[in-house]
Short mmCIF file of C-alpha atoms and ligand atoms in Angstrom, two decimals:
data_model
loop_
_atom_site.label_atom_id
_atom_site.label_comp_id
_atom_site.label_asym_id
_atom_site.label_seq_id
_atom_site.Cartn_x
_atom_site.Cartn_y
_atom_site.Cartn_z
CA MET A 1 7.06 2.45 31.15
CA SER A 2 10.86 2.75 30.87
CA VAL A 3 12.27 3.02 27.39
CA SER A 4 15.89 3.02 26.55
CA PRO A 5 17.59 3.45 23.25
CA VAL A 6 18.12 0.09 21.41
CA ALA A 7 20.97 -0.70 19.26
CA ALA A 8 19.99 -3.55 16.85
CA PRO A 9 22.62 -5.89 15.54
CA SER A 10 23.87 -5.36 12.03
CA ILE A 11 21.37 -7.40 10.12
CA ALA A 12 21.06 -8.98 6.68
CA PRO A 13 18.95 -6.97 4.33
CA HIS A 14 15.30 -7.89 4.32
CA ALA A 15 16.45 -10.88 6.40
CA THR A 16 16.37 -10.79 10.11
CA GLY A 17 15.29 -8.72 13.14
CA PRO A 18 16.70 -8.21 16.55
CA ALA A 19 18.02 -10.96 18.83
CA ARG A 20 15.92 -14.09 18.76
CA ASP A 21 15.55 -17.42 20.24
CA PRO A 22 18.18 -19.62 18.55
CA ALA A 23 15.90 -22.57 18.60
CA ALA A 24 13.48 -20.62 16.38
CA ASP A 25 16.28 -19.84 13.98
CA GLU A 26 16.92 -23.61 13.56
CA ALA A 27 13.32 -24.14 12.87
CA LEU A 28 12.94 -21.49 10.08
CA ASP A 29 14.35 -21.58 6.71
CA PRO A 30 16.46 -18.39 6.62
CA ASP A 31 15.53 -17.87 2.93
CA ALA A 32 11.90 -17.66 3.98
CA MET A 33 12.59 -14.40 5.88
CA ARG A 34 14.14 -12.87 2.77
CA ARG A 35 10.99 -13.50 0.66
CA PRO A 36 7.60 -11.75 1.00
CA LEU A 37 5.25 -13.76 3.15
CA PRO A 38 3.87 -16.55 0.83
CA ASP A 39 0.38 -16.77 2.40
CA ALA A 40 -1.00 -13.21 2.61
CA TRP A 41 -3.25 -10.87 0.67
CA TYR A 42 -1.51 -8.32 -1.62
CA CYS A 43 -3.09 -5.49 -3.57
CA VAL A 44 -2.94 -6.10 -7.34
CA GLY A 45 -4.70 -2.99 -8.44
CA GLN A 46 -7.98 -0.96 -8.50
CA ALA A 47 -11.21 -2.90 -8.77
CA SER A 48 -13.00 -0.14 -10.70
CA GLY A 49 -11.45 -0.71 -14.13
CA LEU A 50 -12.24 -4.44 -13.91
CA THR A 51 -15.65 -4.46 -15.61
CA GLY A 52 -17.53 -6.76 -18.05
CA LYS A 53 -15.26 -8.62 -20.39
CA ALA A 54 -12.08 -6.78 -19.49
CA LEU A 55 -9.02 -8.94 -18.64
CA ARG A 56 -6.03 -7.36 -16.84
CA ALA A 57 -2.45 -8.82 -16.55
CA VAL A 58 -0.93 -8.28 -13.17
CA GLU A 59 2.27 -9.45 -11.55
CA LEU A 60 2.64 -10.79 -8.03
CA ASN A 61 5.75 -12.22 -6.46
CA GLY A 62 7.16 -13.35 -9.69
CA GLU A 63 3.90 -14.87 -10.98
CA GLN A 64 2.13 -13.59 -14.10
CA ILE A 65 -1.61 -13.45 -13.26
CA VAL A 66 -4.67 -12.56 -15.22
CA ILE A 67 -7.62 -11.12 -13.37
CA GLY A 68 -11.19 -10.48 -14.48
CA ARG A 69 -14.81 -10.87 -13.35
CA ASP A 70 -17.01 -13.86 -13.75
CA ALA A 71 -20.62 -13.90 -14.80
CA SER A 72 -21.77 -13.10 -11.29
CA GLY A 73 -19.41 -10.10 -10.99
CA ALA A 74 -16.93 -11.80 -8.59
CA PRO A 75 -13.30 -11.39 -9.41
CA PHE A 76 -11.19 -14.34 -10.57
CA ALA A 77 -7.34 -14.75 -10.69
CA LEU A 78 -5.73 -17.25 -12.93
CA ARG A 79 -2.08 -18.03 -13.83
CA ASP A 80 -1.64 -15.95 -16.98
CA ARG A 81 -0.17 -18.93 -18.79
CA CYS A 82 -1.95 -21.27 -21.23
CA PRO A 83 -0.86 -24.87 -20.32
CA HIS A 84 -0.58 -25.70 -24.07
CA ARG A 85 2.39 -23.56 -25.15
CA GLY A 86 2.64 -20.94 -22.28
CA MET A 87 0.80 -18.19 -24.12
CA ALA A 88 -0.51 -15.35 -21.93
CA LEU A 89 -4.28 -15.79 -21.55
CA SER A 90 -4.52 -11.98 -20.88
CA LYS A 91 -3.67 -11.47 -24.51
CA GLY A 92 -6.75 -13.51 -25.63
CA GLY A 93 -10.42 -12.98 -25.54
CA PHE A 94 -13.02 -13.25 -22.81
CA ASP A 95 -16.84 -13.48 -23.37
CA GLY A 96 -17.73 -13.07 -19.66
CA ALA A 97 -17.69 -16.79 -19.17
CA GLU A 98 -14.68 -18.30 -20.91
CA LEU A 99 -11.16 -17.15 -21.69
CA VAL A 100 -9.86 -18.00 -25.18
CA CYS A 101 -6.23 -18.44 -25.79
CA PRO A 102 -5.17 -16.49 -28.85
CA PHE A 103 -2.63 -19.10 -29.98
CA HIS A 104 -4.76 -22.20 -30.78
CA GLY A 105 -8.10 -21.32 -29.35
CA TRP A 106 -8.23 -23.43 -26.15
CA ARG A 107 -10.96 -22.31 -23.96
CA PHE A 108 -10.96 -21.99 -20.12
CA SER A 109 -13.62 -21.32 -17.52
CA THR A 110 -12.99 -18.59 -14.92
CA GLU A 111 -12.29 -21.51 -12.60
CA GLY A 112 -9.32 -22.38 -14.78
CA ARG A 113 -10.87 -25.61 -16.25
CA CYS A 114 -10.27 -26.36 -19.93
CA ARG A 115 -13.68 -26.30 -21.66
CA ASP A 116 -12.66 -26.78 -25.30
CA VAL A 117 -9.81 -27.73 -27.54
CA PRO A 118 -11.25 -26.64 -30.85
CA THR A 119 -8.53 -28.27 -33.01
CA LEU A 120 -9.45 -31.79 -31.79
CA SER A 121 -11.10 -34.01 -34.34
CA GLU A 122 -14.14 -35.98 -33.35
CA HIS A 123 -12.11 -39.06 -33.88
CA ASP A 124 -9.43 -37.87 -31.43
CA ALA A 125 -9.75 -39.78 -28.08
CA ALA A 126 -7.82 -37.04 -26.11
CA ASP A 127 -9.70 -35.85 -22.98
CA PHE A 128 -9.09 -32.15 -22.25
CA SER A 129 -11.19 -32.08 -19.00
CA LYS A 130 -8.19 -32.73 -16.84
CA ILE A 131 -6.21 -29.79 -18.20
CA VAL A 132 -6.36 -26.79 -15.66
CA VAL A 133 -4.84 -23.28 -15.26
CA GLN A 134 -3.85 -22.53 -11.59
CA ARG A 135 -6.45 -20.43 -9.83
CA PHE A 136 -5.44 -17.99 -7.00
CA PRO A 137 -7.65 -16.85 -4.04
CA VAL A 138 -8.93 -13.39 -4.78
CA VAL A 139 -11.10 -10.95 -3.04
CA GLU A 140 -12.23 -7.23 -3.40
CA SER A 141 -11.90 -4.69 -0.59
CA ALA A 142 -11.70 -0.93 -0.16
CA GLY A 143 -11.96 -0.47 -3.95
CA PHE A 144 -8.96 -2.88 -4.72
CA VAL A 145 -8.43 -6.42 -5.82
CA TRP A 146 -6.39 -8.58 -3.43
CA VAL A 147 -4.64 -11.82 -4.45
CA ASN A 148 -3.03 -14.41 -2.21
CA PRO A 149 -0.21 -16.03 -4.15
CA ASN A 150 -0.32 -19.08 -2.00
CA LEU A 151 -1.43 -22.17 -3.92
CA GLY A 152 -4.25 -23.85 -1.91
CA ALA A 153 -6.71 -22.51 0.64
CA PRO A 154 -5.53 -19.33 2.35
CA GLY A 155 -4.28 -19.84 5.88
CA GLU A 156 -4.67 -17.36 8.71
CA THR A 157 -3.71 -14.14 7.10
CA ALA A 158 -4.04 -10.58 8.20
CA SER A 159 -7.51 -9.12 7.48
CA LEU A 160 -8.08 -6.94 4.42
CA PRO A 161 -8.03 -3.15 4.69
CA ALA A 162 -11.62 -1.90 4.59
CA LEU A 163 -13.13 1.51 5.05
CA ASP A 164 -15.27 2.41 8.11
CA PHE A 165 -17.03 5.35 6.41
CA ASP A 166 -18.66 6.11 3.07
CA PRO A 167 -16.27 8.08 0.93
CA VAL A 168 -17.61 10.73 -1.46
CA GLY A 169 -14.23 10.83 -3.32
CA SER A 170 -10.94 9.02 -3.68
CA LEU A 171 -7.59 9.43 -5.31
CA VAL A 172 -5.23 6.61 -6.21
CA VAL A 173 -1.57 6.83 -7.25
CA GLU A 174 0.61 3.78 -8.01
CA LEU A 175 4.36 3.70 -8.48
CA VAL A 176 6.87 0.87 -9.10
CA VAL A 177 9.93 1.00 -6.87
CA GLU A 178 13.09 -0.88 -8.01
CA ALA A 179 13.72 -2.26 -4.59
CA SER A 180 12.98 -5.32 -2.52
CA PHE A 181 9.56 -5.81 -0.81
CA ASP A 182 11.17 -5.63 2.73
CA LEU A 183 13.12 -2.42 2.11
CA THR A 184 9.98 -0.81 0.54
CA THR A 185 7.76 -1.91 3.34
CA LEU A 186 10.16 -0.60 6.03
CA SER A 187 9.55 2.90 4.61
CA LEU A 188 5.91 2.52 5.63
CA VAL A 189 6.84 2.24 9.37
CA ASP A 190 9.98 4.40 9.40
CA PRO A 191 9.42 7.77 11.11
CA GLY A 192 13.05 8.81 10.65
CA HIS A 193 12.89 9.27 6.98
CA VAL A 194 10.09 11.70 6.85
CA ALA A 195 11.93 14.91 7.72
CA PHE A 196 14.67 14.16 5.16
CA VAL A 197 12.81 12.60 2.25
CA HIS A 198 9.44 14.24 2.45
CA ASP A 199 10.48 17.79 2.92
CA SER A 200 8.09 19.48 0.52
CA TRP A 201 6.62 22.84 1.77
CA TRP A 202 3.05 21.52 1.52
CA PHE A 203 3.80 18.49 3.66
CA ARG A 204 6.36 19.79 6.16
CA PRO A 205 6.65 23.49 6.33
CA SER A 206 9.12 23.50 9.12
CA LYS A 207 12.61 22.17 8.50
CA GLU A 208 13.33 21.72 12.20
CA LEU A 209 13.54 18.40 13.84
CA ARG A 210 11.32 18.03 16.80
CA GLU A 211 11.20 15.63 19.61
CA LYS A 212 8.24 13.18 19.14
CA LYS A 213 6.68 10.91 21.72
CA LYS A 214 4.07 8.39 20.63
CA THR A 215 2.48 5.29 22.07
CA PHE A 216 2.36 2.17 19.89
CA ARG A 217 0.13 -0.70 20.75
CA PRO A 218 -0.18 -4.15 19.18
CA VAL A 219 -3.26 -4.88 16.96
CA PRO A 220 -3.95 -8.23 15.11
CA HIS A 221 -0.99 -8.73 12.66
CA GLY A 222 0.51 -5.39 13.33
CA PHE A 223 0.72 -2.21 15.55
CA VAL A 224 -1.02 1.07 15.70
CA MET A 225 -0.04 4.62 16.85
CA SER A 226 -2.84 6.98 17.86
CA SER A 227 -2.34 10.73 18.43
CA HIS A 228 -4.00 14.17 18.34
CA ALA A 229 -2.49 16.20 15.62
CA THR A 230 -1.21 19.61 16.66
CA THR A 231 -1.52 22.97 14.97
CA THR A 232 2.09 22.54 13.80
CA SER A 233 1.27 19.36 12.02
CA SER A 234 1.12 18.99 8.21
CA PRO A 235 -1.07 21.59 6.35
CA VAL A 236 -2.84 18.46 4.89
CA TYR A 237 -4.38 17.86 8.32
CA ARG A 238 -5.46 21.52 8.49
CA LEU A 239 -7.63 21.06 5.39
CA LEU A 240 -10.00 19.27 7.69
CA GLY A 241 -10.33 22.26 10.01
CA GLY A 242 -9.94 21.78 13.73
CA VAL A 243 -7.41 19.40 15.29
CA PRO A 244 -8.03 15.93 14.03
CA ASP A 245 -7.24 12.60 15.67
CA VAL A 246 -4.79 10.49 13.70
CA GLU A 247 -4.35 6.79 13.95
CA ILE A 248 -1.68 5.06 11.88
CA GLU A 249 -1.81 1.28 11.71
CA PHE A 250 0.76 -1.10 10.15
CA ARG A 251 -0.47 -4.53 9.34
CA LEU A 252 1.20 -7.49 7.60
CA PRO A 253 2.20 -8.16 4.87
CA GLY A 254 2.78 -4.49 3.83
CA VAL A 255 -0.16 -2.34 4.60
CA ARG A 256 -0.17 1.14 6.29
CA LEU A 257 -3.62 2.59 7.14
CA GLU A 258 -3.68 6.28 8.24
CA ARG A 259 -7.15 7.28 9.56
CA ILE A 260 -7.81 10.93 10.26
CA THR A 261 -10.97 12.12 12.04
CA ALA A 262 -12.18 15.60 12.85
CA GLY A 263 -15.72 15.41 14.14
CA PRO A 264 -17.82 13.93 11.33
CA LYS A 265 -15.08 14.60 8.75
CA ARG A 266 -13.04 11.60 7.69
CA LEU A 267 -9.93 11.11 5.58
CA ALA A 268 -8.20 7.78 5.09
CA ASN A 269 -4.74 7.53 3.62
CA TYR A 270 -3.96 3.93 2.76
CA THR A 271 -0.63 2.71 1.42
CA PHE A 272 -0.07 -0.91 0.11
CA ALA A 273 3.21 -2.50 -0.86
CA THR A 274 2.97 -5.42 -3.38
CA PRO A 275 5.98 -7.64 -4.35
CA LEU A 276 6.12 -7.71 -8.12
CA THR A 277 9.47 -9.56 -8.33
CA ALA A 278 12.36 -9.95 -5.99
CA ASN A 279 13.58 -6.46 -6.77
CA ARG A 280 10.47 -4.61 -7.93
CA THR A 281 7.76 -3.50 -5.48
CA LEU A 282 4.48 -1.70 -6.33
CA LEU A 283 3.56 1.10 -4.07
CA THR A 284 -0.23 2.00 -4.08
CA ASN A 285 -1.45 5.06 -2.25
CA ALA A 286 -5.17 5.57 -1.84
CA LEU A 287 -6.77 8.66 -0.32
CA TYR A 288 -10.49 8.59 0.54
CA TRP A 289 -12.56 11.31 2.12
CA ASN A 290 -16.21 12.00 3.11
CA ILE A 291 -15.94 15.79 2.63
CA PRO A 292 -17.54 16.87 -0.62
CA GLY A 293 -15.49 20.12 -0.84
CA LEU A 294 -12.27 18.08 -1.15
CA ASN A 295 -13.47 16.78 -4.52
CA LEU A 296 -12.46 20.25 -5.99
CA LEU A 297 -8.86 19.68 -4.79
CA LYS A 298 -8.38 16.41 -6.75
CA PRO A 299 -6.42 18.02 -9.66
CA VAL A 300 -4.10 19.65 -7.24
CA ALA A 301 -3.82 16.62 -4.83
CA ARG A 302 -2.88 14.15 -7.50
CA PRO A 303 0.52 15.58 -8.52
CA LEU A 304 1.38 16.23 -4.84
CA MET A 305 0.64 12.60 -3.89
CA ARG A 306 2.78 11.40 -6.87
CA GLN A 307 5.58 13.77 -5.78
CA PHE A 308 5.32 12.26 -2.24
CA LEU A 309 5.52 8.67 -3.55
CA THR A 310 8.31 9.63 -5.96
CA GLN A 311 10.38 10.91 -3.00
CA ASP A 312 10.15 7.36 -1.43
CA GLN A 313 10.86 5.72 -4.79
CA GLN A 314 14.03 7.61 -5.50
CA VAL A 315 15.53 7.18 -2.03
CA LEU A 316 14.61 3.50 -1.82
CA GLN A 317 16.17 2.73 -5.21
CA HIS A 318 19.44 4.41 -4.20
CA ALA A 319 19.38 2.46 -0.69
CA GLN A 320 18.67 -0.77 -2.66
CA ALA A 321 21.76 -0.17 -4.78
CA GLY A 322 23.87 0.13 -1.55
CA LEU A 323 22.23 -3.01 -0.04
CA ASP A 324 23.12 -4.89 -3.28
CA ARG A 325 26.69 -4.08 -2.72
CA LYS A 326 26.67 -4.95 0.94
CA PRO A 327 23.57 -6.54 2.36
CA THR A 328 23.45 -5.44 5.92
CA MET A 329 21.46 -2.81 7.88
CA VAL A 330 22.02 -1.33 11.21
CA LEU A 331 18.62 -0.77 12.94
CA PHE A 332 19.42 1.83 15.56
CA GLY A 333 17.55 3.83 18.28
CA GLN A 334 13.85 3.94 19.08
CA GLY A 335 12.95 5.40 15.61
CA ASP A 336 14.04 2.06 14.18
CA LEU A 337 12.08 -0.05 16.54
CA PRO A 338 8.99 -0.31 14.29
CA SER A 339 11.40 -1.57 11.57
CA GLN A 340 12.39 -4.24 13.94
CA TRP A 341 8.91 -4.96 14.84
CA TYR A 342 8.12 -5.54 11.13
CA PHE A 343 10.75 -8.31 11.08
CA ARG A 344 9.41 -9.83 14.32
CA LEU A 345 5.85 -9.87 12.96
CA LYS A 346 6.94 -11.48 9.72
CA ARG A 347 9.01 -14.13 11.52
CA GLU A 348 6.12 -14.89 13.84
CA ALA A 349 3.73 -15.28 10.74
CA LEU A 350 6.17 -17.71 9.20
CA GLU A 351 6.71 -19.67 12.45
CA ALA A 352 3.04 -19.90 13.21
CA ALA A 353 2.18 -21.14 9.62
CA ARG A 354 5.09 -23.64 9.95
CA ALA A 355 3.95 -24.99 13.26
CA GLY A 356 0.22 -24.91 12.17
CA ARG A 357 -0.68 -22.71 15.20
CA PRO A 358 -2.52 -19.38 15.47
CA PHE A 359 -0.50 -16.17 14.92
CA GLU A 360 0.47 -14.57 18.25
CA ASN A 361 1.44 -10.94 18.14
CA PRO A 362 4.88 -10.73 19.78
CA LEU A 363 4.65 -7.01 20.43
CA GLU A 364 3.82 -5.01 23.54
CA THR A 365 2.42 -1.56 24.05
CA ARG A 366 5.37 0.82 24.08
CA GLU A 367 6.15 4.55 24.13
CA LEU A 368 8.74 5.53 21.51
CA ARG A 369 10.71 8.86 21.35
CA TRP A 370 12.50 10.17 18.32
CA ARG A 371 13.10 13.39 16.50
CA SER A 372 11.58 14.18 13.18
S1 FES B 1 -0.80 -21.94 -26.41
FE1 FES B 1 -2.84 -21.65 -25.69
S2 FES B 1 -3.98 -22.82 -27.18
FE2 FES B 1 -1.94 -23.16 -27.78
FE1 FE2 B 2 8.01 7.81 2.83
#
């Protein structure tokens, strides 16, 4: 396969990708490319704390949402807004079956139907059965709650991250980044920043840039890179002993799945980007393992994971400030091709949804070379 360096056009921030069919441009609302995909599953937090009568307020794509579990233990997600006067339902009570608004006591089922307006007199003819709170599609996977902000039945969206082994331990770190969803998501597929941003001794002992050559192939709704780690790889890999196989998948809307295998030993490092508002994005990093000995390292690993995410957070916030002043990017060289692929995948998801046809991955298997 011949590969030549590619210079991408200067592009609008979180807006466009490389050269495209002009007819497709006409068809697609350009604003749609600047927003996070409207019909996709986003991680809204850990499932573990959501028990019994707990309610949790979460934010997704500018929506305030309240999540909890119904009587059967299934998660529910409702707009966190009482239709009466706009009160946050997450501030009220929940008896396991009904949410009670703390302002005037209206009661709602976990389906969002109004069940009672206690201030009504018997002689009041008003019918509250038509009053509803918007319900969002919600599912649980890999220890997290996932919400699709699209109103109505979810269309064809990327499958949810799952685990293909039984973990004996896990570690989760969350951090809010004051940057757009696209800019934050690009950091999940950007090999070029690693040497400069993540230069901690424990992650990258050598300061030298080395030539890398990796093959990327398309997978449903994304692409994957597989490789054998080398002895010069991160010390984190060496914790597993031996030379592990590493597979890193990116999947729409903003999911990075790193799977590390050394014989029967398994480690999964998952990162999810969630749009909170137009300029705030939640980064969630979850590490899972099936090696009991690693449980002892949890107190050490947590601050290191936080340090790693903070490195991304700081640099992304500064870059966002630059994009706010002048909203263009130059995607340049093979190391930036995965970033271009992100925009191509996103565009295809929007065009497929718009045309009511199945998503067709526009990517091909490719070998990329860069230095990092
Ligand atoms: S605002 Fe909710 S009952 Fe009045
Ligand atoms: Fe990073």
